[in-house]
Amino acid sequence: MHDLLETTFRQRLAVVGLLLCAGAIAPAQATHSDQRDTSLQPQIEFAGEAASTLDLGRRGTFGGHGFGTGSRINLSDSGLVFGASQRLYRNEIGSFSFGGITTDESSAGGGRDIFMHQALLDYQRLNLEVFLGRTDTPTSRFIEFPTLRGDDLIEYRTVLNPFSNGETIEEHRYSNVAAVEFNQGLKYFENVHAQHLIDSAGGDTGSGINSVGTSFQFQNVPTLEALQRVVTYGVGFEHRDIQKSAGGNSDVIYGGGVVNLNRSLVNRTDLRLFAARSFGSDVNSLTNLTDTFRSDATSVALSLRNLRTPFGQPGHQLALTLGYRNYEKVKGASSYGAALSYSQNLGDGFDVVAQIVHEHRNGQLVDVFGRKDSTTLQLGFVYNFGSVLNKSVGPRRSPVNLLHKYIPN
Amino acid sequence: MNTDSKIGRRQLLRLGGLGIGTGLLGRAFGQHPPSQQPLDTPAVPWKANFDPKGTTPAYPPRDKPKKGETIHEFEIEVTIGTHEIVPGVETHMFLFNNSYPGPEIRVNEGDWVQVNLKNSSPEFHTIHWHGIALANEMDGVPLGTQWPVGPKQEFRYLWRAQPAGTHFYHCHVMTTLHQQAGLVGSLIIEPKEDVVRKAFPYHREYTMLLSELDTNFVRDMMNEMVTMSVQMEAMNHSANLMREMNGRMMGWFASKETLVKAVKNGYVPPYLSARTGTAMPITPNYFMINGKSYPMTEPLMIRHGENIRVRLIGGGMMPHFIHLHGHDFWHVCQDGAPLASPVRMNTIAVSPGTTSDIIIQGTNPGNWHFHTHSDLATTNNGQHPGGMMTMLMYEDAKEYGVTFPEIIAISS
C-alpha cells in the first residue's frame, strides 16, 4: 500500500547510488577517469519498504490441497535500495541505484526469494534523462494503483511480460531497460526505450533486446497533485519480438490517467484508469500461464480511492480497485478481479493494512489457474522509509524548480 | 561595501543622497584629500558617556507623524528569485527588491520612515526592524504584533528612526529559513551628532552584512514552504477547499491551552520525533559578506592617513570573529550605540543579531586580509579559500613601496 503521505515506494527508490559498491567498482573508475576526486562525497540514499501480511483464503488458495494451503505469512514485495548520486560538471545529475525485493512464497521455495529489481545508471539534465539497467518496466511505472502490493491484480494494471513463465511475478514489473526520456517543462515526457524483458519461458528471438516502445505522459507539479483536477495521463506503444513458434510478435497499445474527483488536501478522492490492448499474437488457446501473458487481450483496471489526511492527525485510505481482462482469440476466456484495500496510518510511513481480493475466471483460464474463484483476506503492516546522507542533489522536479527558474542544485 | 541598492523611486526622490549605497560614499572619497588630522589624536574628545537613562527612546514610539514632518517612503517587494554567491553557484532565494541583501535603508535620527511591503511571493512575510524603538504594532513579528503578510498582500510600516546607529531588518516569518534565504538588509540611522565622526573624521564607510547559507536546507525548506503556499493559494480560489484552511494547517493555535487540548485530542505536533525523526542540523556551506563569498567579495579601500568606518552586521545564525591583518582598529559602537570608550582590538566577535562599528586607520600601506577567523567560514562548500574574506586595500600602496599584485585564488 502506498504511504498515506503520498510518497510511494517507487518514488523513494527513484533516487540512486551505491557507496557500498565503491570498492568493487573503483578499478573501473580509475581506468575510465583520471580526474576522479577521492574527496568528493556523493549523495547517499537508501530507501526501503517492508510489507508483511497474514493471508487467509479457502483451502488450496495458495497451492496444494492440505491443511495450511489456505493461509500464509506473506513477506513479498519488501525491498531495499541503496543509491548514490552527484552533480556532474555541466549541471547534470549522475546516479546509480541497486536493490532487491522479496518475491512471493512460491518463488522463494524455488530459491528465488530475492529479486534484483534495481541496478541502474541514470543521467539527467533539464530536458533529458537517460537510464540503463535493471529497473521498473516503462509500462509498469505508468500508472500506480493503491493496492496493498504492487503486484496485486497485476494482469489488469500493466502490460504483462510475454516471456515470463509465471513463477516470478516481478518479471512483469522489472526488466533490463535502455531508455531516453525527453521532457518539456518537466511536465510532458516522451519516453523511447528498448527492453530485455526477462525470458524465463523462452520464446524471444535470441537478441538482448526483445521489446521496444515509446510513451507520452503528462505529470502535474508534484505536491500539488491533491489540488489539480488532472494528476497524470498518457499513452504508449510496445512491440515485443517473439518467436513465430511461440505465437509471433505482439504489440500493445496502452493508456491511462489519474483524475481527482474531489480535490482536497485532507479528503481527496481520485480515480485512476489503465487500459491495454495487445494484438498480433497467434496464441489462441490457454494451456499455461505464459499463454495468458502472450495471447491477445484487452485489459482494464480502474480504481477509486479516498484519502483522508486531516492536518496533524493520522490519515487513512480506502480504495476499491476493479480489473477486467478478456482474451480476444480464446472464446469465453476472461477474468475480473476486485480489491478492497484499507490502510490506517500509525506513524510516518508505517501503516496497518487490510485488503480483500477476489478474482473470478472464465473459460480456459479456470484450467490454467486450477480454480474459478479465489478470495484472499490480507492483514498486516507496511512500512516504508528513506534517508539521504551527504545531501547535495535536490529533486529535479521540485515545486520551486517547476514554478520558478530551474536551478540544478 | 558596494551595495547596489535597488530602492523604490520615491525613496530616491525624497532622500537625496542619504539613501544610496555606501559603496558610492566610499568611492567618492577618492576625490577628496584625506584628513590631515594625526590619526593617533582624536579630532575631539570621545563624548559618549554612560547614561543609565540612555535606553529610553528619544521620541515616544507610539507617536504619529505631525503635520509638516517629512516621511521617507520606501517600496520593498518580496519575490522568489535567484542569487549567485560565487561563479557557478546559483540558488533560489527570497529577495527584497530582487537583491540579496536587501537595499540599505539610511535615514537621519528622528526621521519618519514608511515602508510599503508588497508580497509578490507565494509565502508569508513580515519585516522586523531590528534594534529600532518603535510602536509595538510595527515590530513585524507574525502572530505576535501583526498578521503575516500573505501572497499579493501589502503592509505599511511606519516608525520613527531611533536610536541612531547601525541596525538591520529582516523577515520574521520562520526566521530560520527566511532570513537565511535572503530576507535581510542593513538599516543605518545617522545620528544628529556623530561622536564617532568627530573623534575619527572619516569620509568613507562600508557596511558588511555577514551571513551564511546552507544551500541544501534552503532548497528543501523553500520547496516545502512554496508547496504549502501554493496549496493555500489554490484553496483561496475554491470555497470547497477554503473550508479546509484553518489554523491547524498552519500550526496556529489561539493559546497554549488550545495546543495542549489539541495534543490531548490526538494532534501530532511537528516537533515530535514521530514526525521529524532525528533533527536535521543546519550546516551552512557558504559564508558571505553582503551576499557574496570570496573571491567575489568587495574590498575595502583606504589611503594612508585616512580613517574609514566599517559597520559589521551579524545578519546570519553564526558568530564570526573578524580579524584585520597588519592593523589594530577601534571598536566604537555596539548595536548602534557608541561605547563608553572605544576599544582597541584586531579581532572582533560579531554575534548573530548584533552590530559592531569599527574605525580602521590607514597606518600601514599594503593589501591586507580582512576575514573571519572562524575557519569553517573561510570556505566555499568546504573548499578553502572562500567564504567570509575580503581585503583592506590601500589605493596609494605603491607610493609606499608596496607592489604585490592582488591575486584571486580559489582552491585548485
XYZ file of N, CA and C in Angstrom, chain A residues 57-148:
276
model
N -7.337 -17.603 3.002
C -8.261 -17.929 1.921
C -8.835 -19.310 2.146
N -9.550 -19.780 1.168
C -10.078 -21.145 1.274
C -8.933 -22.141 1.096
N -9.113 -23.340 1.587
C -8.059 -24.345 1.481
C -7.665 -24.533 0.007
N -6.396 -24.505 -0.284
C -5.913 -24.664 -1.644
C -5.677 -23.364 -2.370
N -6.049 -22.300 -1.758
C -5.878 -21.000 -2.432
C -4.432 -20.736 -2.796
N -3.531 -21.145 -1.904
C -2.123 -20.835 -2.132
C -1.345 -22.050 -2.645
N -2.045 -22.961 -3.325
C -1.397 -24.131 -3.902
C -1.548 -25.350 -3.015
N -1.689 -26.515 -3.630
C -1.824 -27.756 -2.880
C -3.233 -27.933 -2.353
N -3.391 -28.951 -1.508
C -4.742 -29.282 -1.037
C -4.795 -29.489 0.475
N -3.639 -29.531 1.120
C -3.632 -29.898 2.523
C -3.916 -28.749 3.458
N -3.844 -29.089 4.764
C -4.031 -28.081 5.794
C -2.910 -27.041 5.664
N -3.260 -25.819 5.763
C -2.242 -24.755 5.637
C -2.189 -24.166 4.252
N -2.846 -24.795 3.288
C -2.824 -24.214 1.936
C -3.811 -23.067 1.811
N -4.523 -22.797 2.878
C -5.447 -21.670 2.872
C -4.924 -20.486 3.659
N -3.681 -20.521 4.015
C -3.123 -19.382 4.740
C -1.623 -19.297 4.478
N -1.093 -18.111 4.663
C 0.357 -17.939 4.552
C 0.756 -16.616 5.203
N 1.988 -16.580 5.579
C 2.549 -15.297 6.037
C 3.356 -14.760 4.876
N 2.901 -13.653 4.362
C 3.378 -13.162 3.080
C 4.356 -11.998 3.276
N 5.599 -12.203 2.893
C 6.627 -11.167 3.032
C 6.994 -10.542 1.694
N 6.246 -10.894 0.656
C 6.664 -10.453 -0.672
C 6.542 -8.940 -0.837
N 7.213 -8.439 -1.861
C 7.187 -7.032 -2.211
C 7.852 -6.143 -1.159
N 8.753 -6.732 -0.401
C 9.549 -5.941 0.549
C 10.926 -5.749 -0.067
N 11.398 -4.548 -0.048
C 12.659 -4.314 -0.750
C 13.498 -3.227 -0.128
N 14.726 -3.194 -0.559
C 15.678 -2.204 -0.079
C 16.517 -1.744 -1.272
N 16.705 -0.456 -1.363
C 17.519 0.093 -2.446
C 18.538 1.070 -1.874
N 19.757 0.915 -2.313
C 20.807 1.883 -1.989
C 21.107 2.693 -3.236
N 21.510 3.911 -3.033
C 21.817 4.713 -4.207
C 22.860 5.769 -3.917
N 23.479 6.249 -4.973
C 24.399 7.382 -4.886
C 24.128 8.285 -6.068
N 24.214 9.566 -5.823
C 24.027 10.495 -6.939
C 24.904 11.709 -6.705
N 25.248 12.360 -7.768
C 26.066 13.561 -7.642
C 25.843 14.469 -8.832
N 26.160 15.732 -8.601
C 26.119 16.694 -9.681
C 27.306 16.449 -10.606
N 27.067 16.581 -11.893
C 28.153 16.466 -12.856
C 28.625 17.870 -13.238
N 29.597 17.945 -14.095
C 30.255 19.235 -14.342
C 29.349 20.263 -15.011
N 28.414 19.829 -15.823
C 27.609 20.762 -16.616
C 26.157 20.787 -16.158
N 25.950 20.819 -14.877
C 24.603 20.904 -14.317
C 23.758 19.667 -14.573
N 24.405 18.534 -14.780
C 23.654 17.297 -14.919
C 23.706 16.544 -13.585
N 22.962 15.460 -13.540
C 22.989 14.574 -12.378
C 23.334 13.177 -12.873
N 24.281 12.550 -12.205
C 24.593 11.165 -12.495
C 24.300 10.328 -11.268
N 23.749 9.153 -11.471
C 23.373 8.377 -10.291
C 23.341 6.877 -10.573
N 23.328 6.133 -9.507
C 23.298 4.670 -9.588
C 22.420 4.153 -8.462
N 21.659 3.132 -8.742
C 20.859 2.518 -7.686
C 20.971 1.004 -7.783
N 20.837 0.387 -6.654
C 20.955 -1.067 -6.599
C 20.064 -1.576 -5.484
N 19.252 -2.582 -5.808
C 18.368 -3.084 -4.764
C 17.717 -4.401 -5.111
N 17.143 -4.985 -4.089
C 16.445 -6.252 -4.261
C 15.098 -6.208 -3.584
N 14.227 -7.102 -4.030
C 12.872 -7.142 -3.491
C 12.495 -8.598 -3.272
N 11.727 -8.838 -2.220
C 11.348 -10.221 -1.935
C 10.254 -10.673 -2.891
N 10.340 -11.921 -3.275
C 9.317 -12.492 -4.152
C 8.263 -13.170 -3.283
N 7.237 -13.687 -3.935
C 6.220 -14.351 -3.108
C 6.715 -15.728 -2.667
N 5.964 -16.335 -1.781
C 6.434 -17.528 -1.104
C 6.706 -18.679 -2.066
N 5.901 -18.784 -3.132
C 6.098 -19.890 -4.044
C 7.428 -19.752 -4.777
N 7.809 -18.519 -5.087
C 9.100 -18.316 -5.734
C 10.237 -18.551 -4.753
N 9.993 -18.122 -3.520
C 11.027 -18.299 -2.510
C 11.354 -19.784 -2.343
N 10.353 -20.605 -2.476
C 10.572 -22.051 -2.370
C 11.509 -22.547 -3.449
N 11.551 -21.860 -4.556
C 12.454 -22.239 -5.636
C 13.807 -21.571 -5.516
N 14.089 -20.990 -4.388
C 15.382 -20.365 -4.171
C 15.481 -18.962 -4.722
N 14.360 -18.432 -5.205
C 14.386 -17.075 -5.751
C 13.678 -16.138 -4.779
N 14.197 -16.068 -3.569
C 13.500 -15.277 -2.565
C 13.824 -13.799 -2.659
N 14.897 -13.450 -3.321
C 15.227 -12.041 -3.546
C 15.386 -11.815 -5.049
N 14.704 -10.819 -5.521
C 14.750 -10.499 -6.946
C 15.456 -9.158 -7.097
N 16.522 -9.133 -7.879
C 17.222 -7.853 -8.079
C 16.354 -6.987 -8.991
N 15.755 -5.982 -8.418
C 14.829 -5.188 -9.219
C 15.413 -3.841 -9.631
N 16.539 -3.449 -9.022
C 17.161 -2.186 -9.403
C 18.669 -2.375 -9.507
N 19.211 -2.052 -10.642
C 20.665 -1.961 -10.836
C 20.816 -1.029 -12.027
N 20.831 0.246 -11.742
C 20.525 1.233 -12.773
C 21.499 2.405 -12.733
N 21.967 2.779 -13.890
C 22.704 4.033 -14.019
C 21.813 5.047 -14.713
N 21.841 6.239 -14.199
C 20.902 7.247 -14.690
C 21.643 8.563 -14.918
N 21.322 9.202 -16.014
C 21.900 10.516 -16.354
C 20.739 11.472 -16.584
N 20.787 12.625 -15.933
C 19.701 13.598 -16.083
C 20.250 14.983 -16.340
N 19.572 15.683 -17.203
C 19.733 17.135 -17.267
C 18.347 17.708 -17.468
N 18.274 19.008 -17.631
C 16.954 19.634 -17.583
C 15.949 18.979 -18.524
N 16.294 18.812 -19.767
C 15.314 18.350 -20.745
C 15.480 16.901 -21.152
N 16.323 16.188 -20.453
C 16.650 14.845 -20.924
C 17.020 13.941 -19.758
N 16.587 12.690 -19.852
C 17.022 11.671 -18.904
C 17.346 10.408 -19.688
N 18.454 9.802 -19.352
C 18.839 8.545 -19.982
C 19.098 7.558 -18.860
N 18.487 6.388 -18.929
C 18.796 5.384 -17.915
C 18.977 4.022 -18.540
N 19.806 3.252 -17.876
C 20.254 1.999 -18.451
C 20.492 1.010 -17.318
N 19.777 -0.121 -17.390
C 19.986 -1.137 -16.368
C 18.681 -1.790 -15.965
N 18.712 -2.497 -14.858
C 17.519 -3.168 -14.339
C 16.681 -2.156 -13.551
N 15.448 -2.057 -13.920
C 14.561 -1.136 -13.202
C 13.117 -1.462 -13.543
N 12.207 -0.614 -13.125
C 10.794 -0.805 -13.449
C 10.614 -0.791 -14.969
N 9.757 -1.644 -15.465
C 9.474 -1.560 -16.893
C 8.755 -0.234 -17.155
N 8.981 0.346 -18.293
C 8.309 1.622 -18.574
C 6.795 1.519 -18.505
N 6.262 0.327 -18.735
C 4.806 0.180 -18.698
C 4.280 0.011 -17.279
N 5.056 -0.631 -16.420
C 4.544 -0.867 -15.062
C 4.597 0.402 -14.221
N 5.469 1.353 -14.614
C 5.568 2.575 -13.812
C 4.595 3.641 -14.335
N 3.770 3.258 -15.286
C 2.934 4.245 -15.952
C 1.869 4.816 -15.004
N 1.027 3.947 -14.491
C 0.000 4.355 -13.519
C 0.122 3.436 -12.314
N 0.248 4.028 -11.144
C 0.347 3.208 -9.941
C -1.022 3.085 -9.291
N -1.290 1.887 -8.771
C -2.606 1.630 -8.179
C -2.487 1.450 -6.665
N -3.515 1.846 -5.962
C -3.442 1.850 -4.489
C -3.801 0.507 -3.847
N -3.290 -0.570 -4.416
C -3.472 -1.866 -3.773
C -2.368 -2.071 -2.747
N -2.498 -3.119 -1.965
C -1.548 -3.337 -0.881
C -0.137 -3.544 -1.433
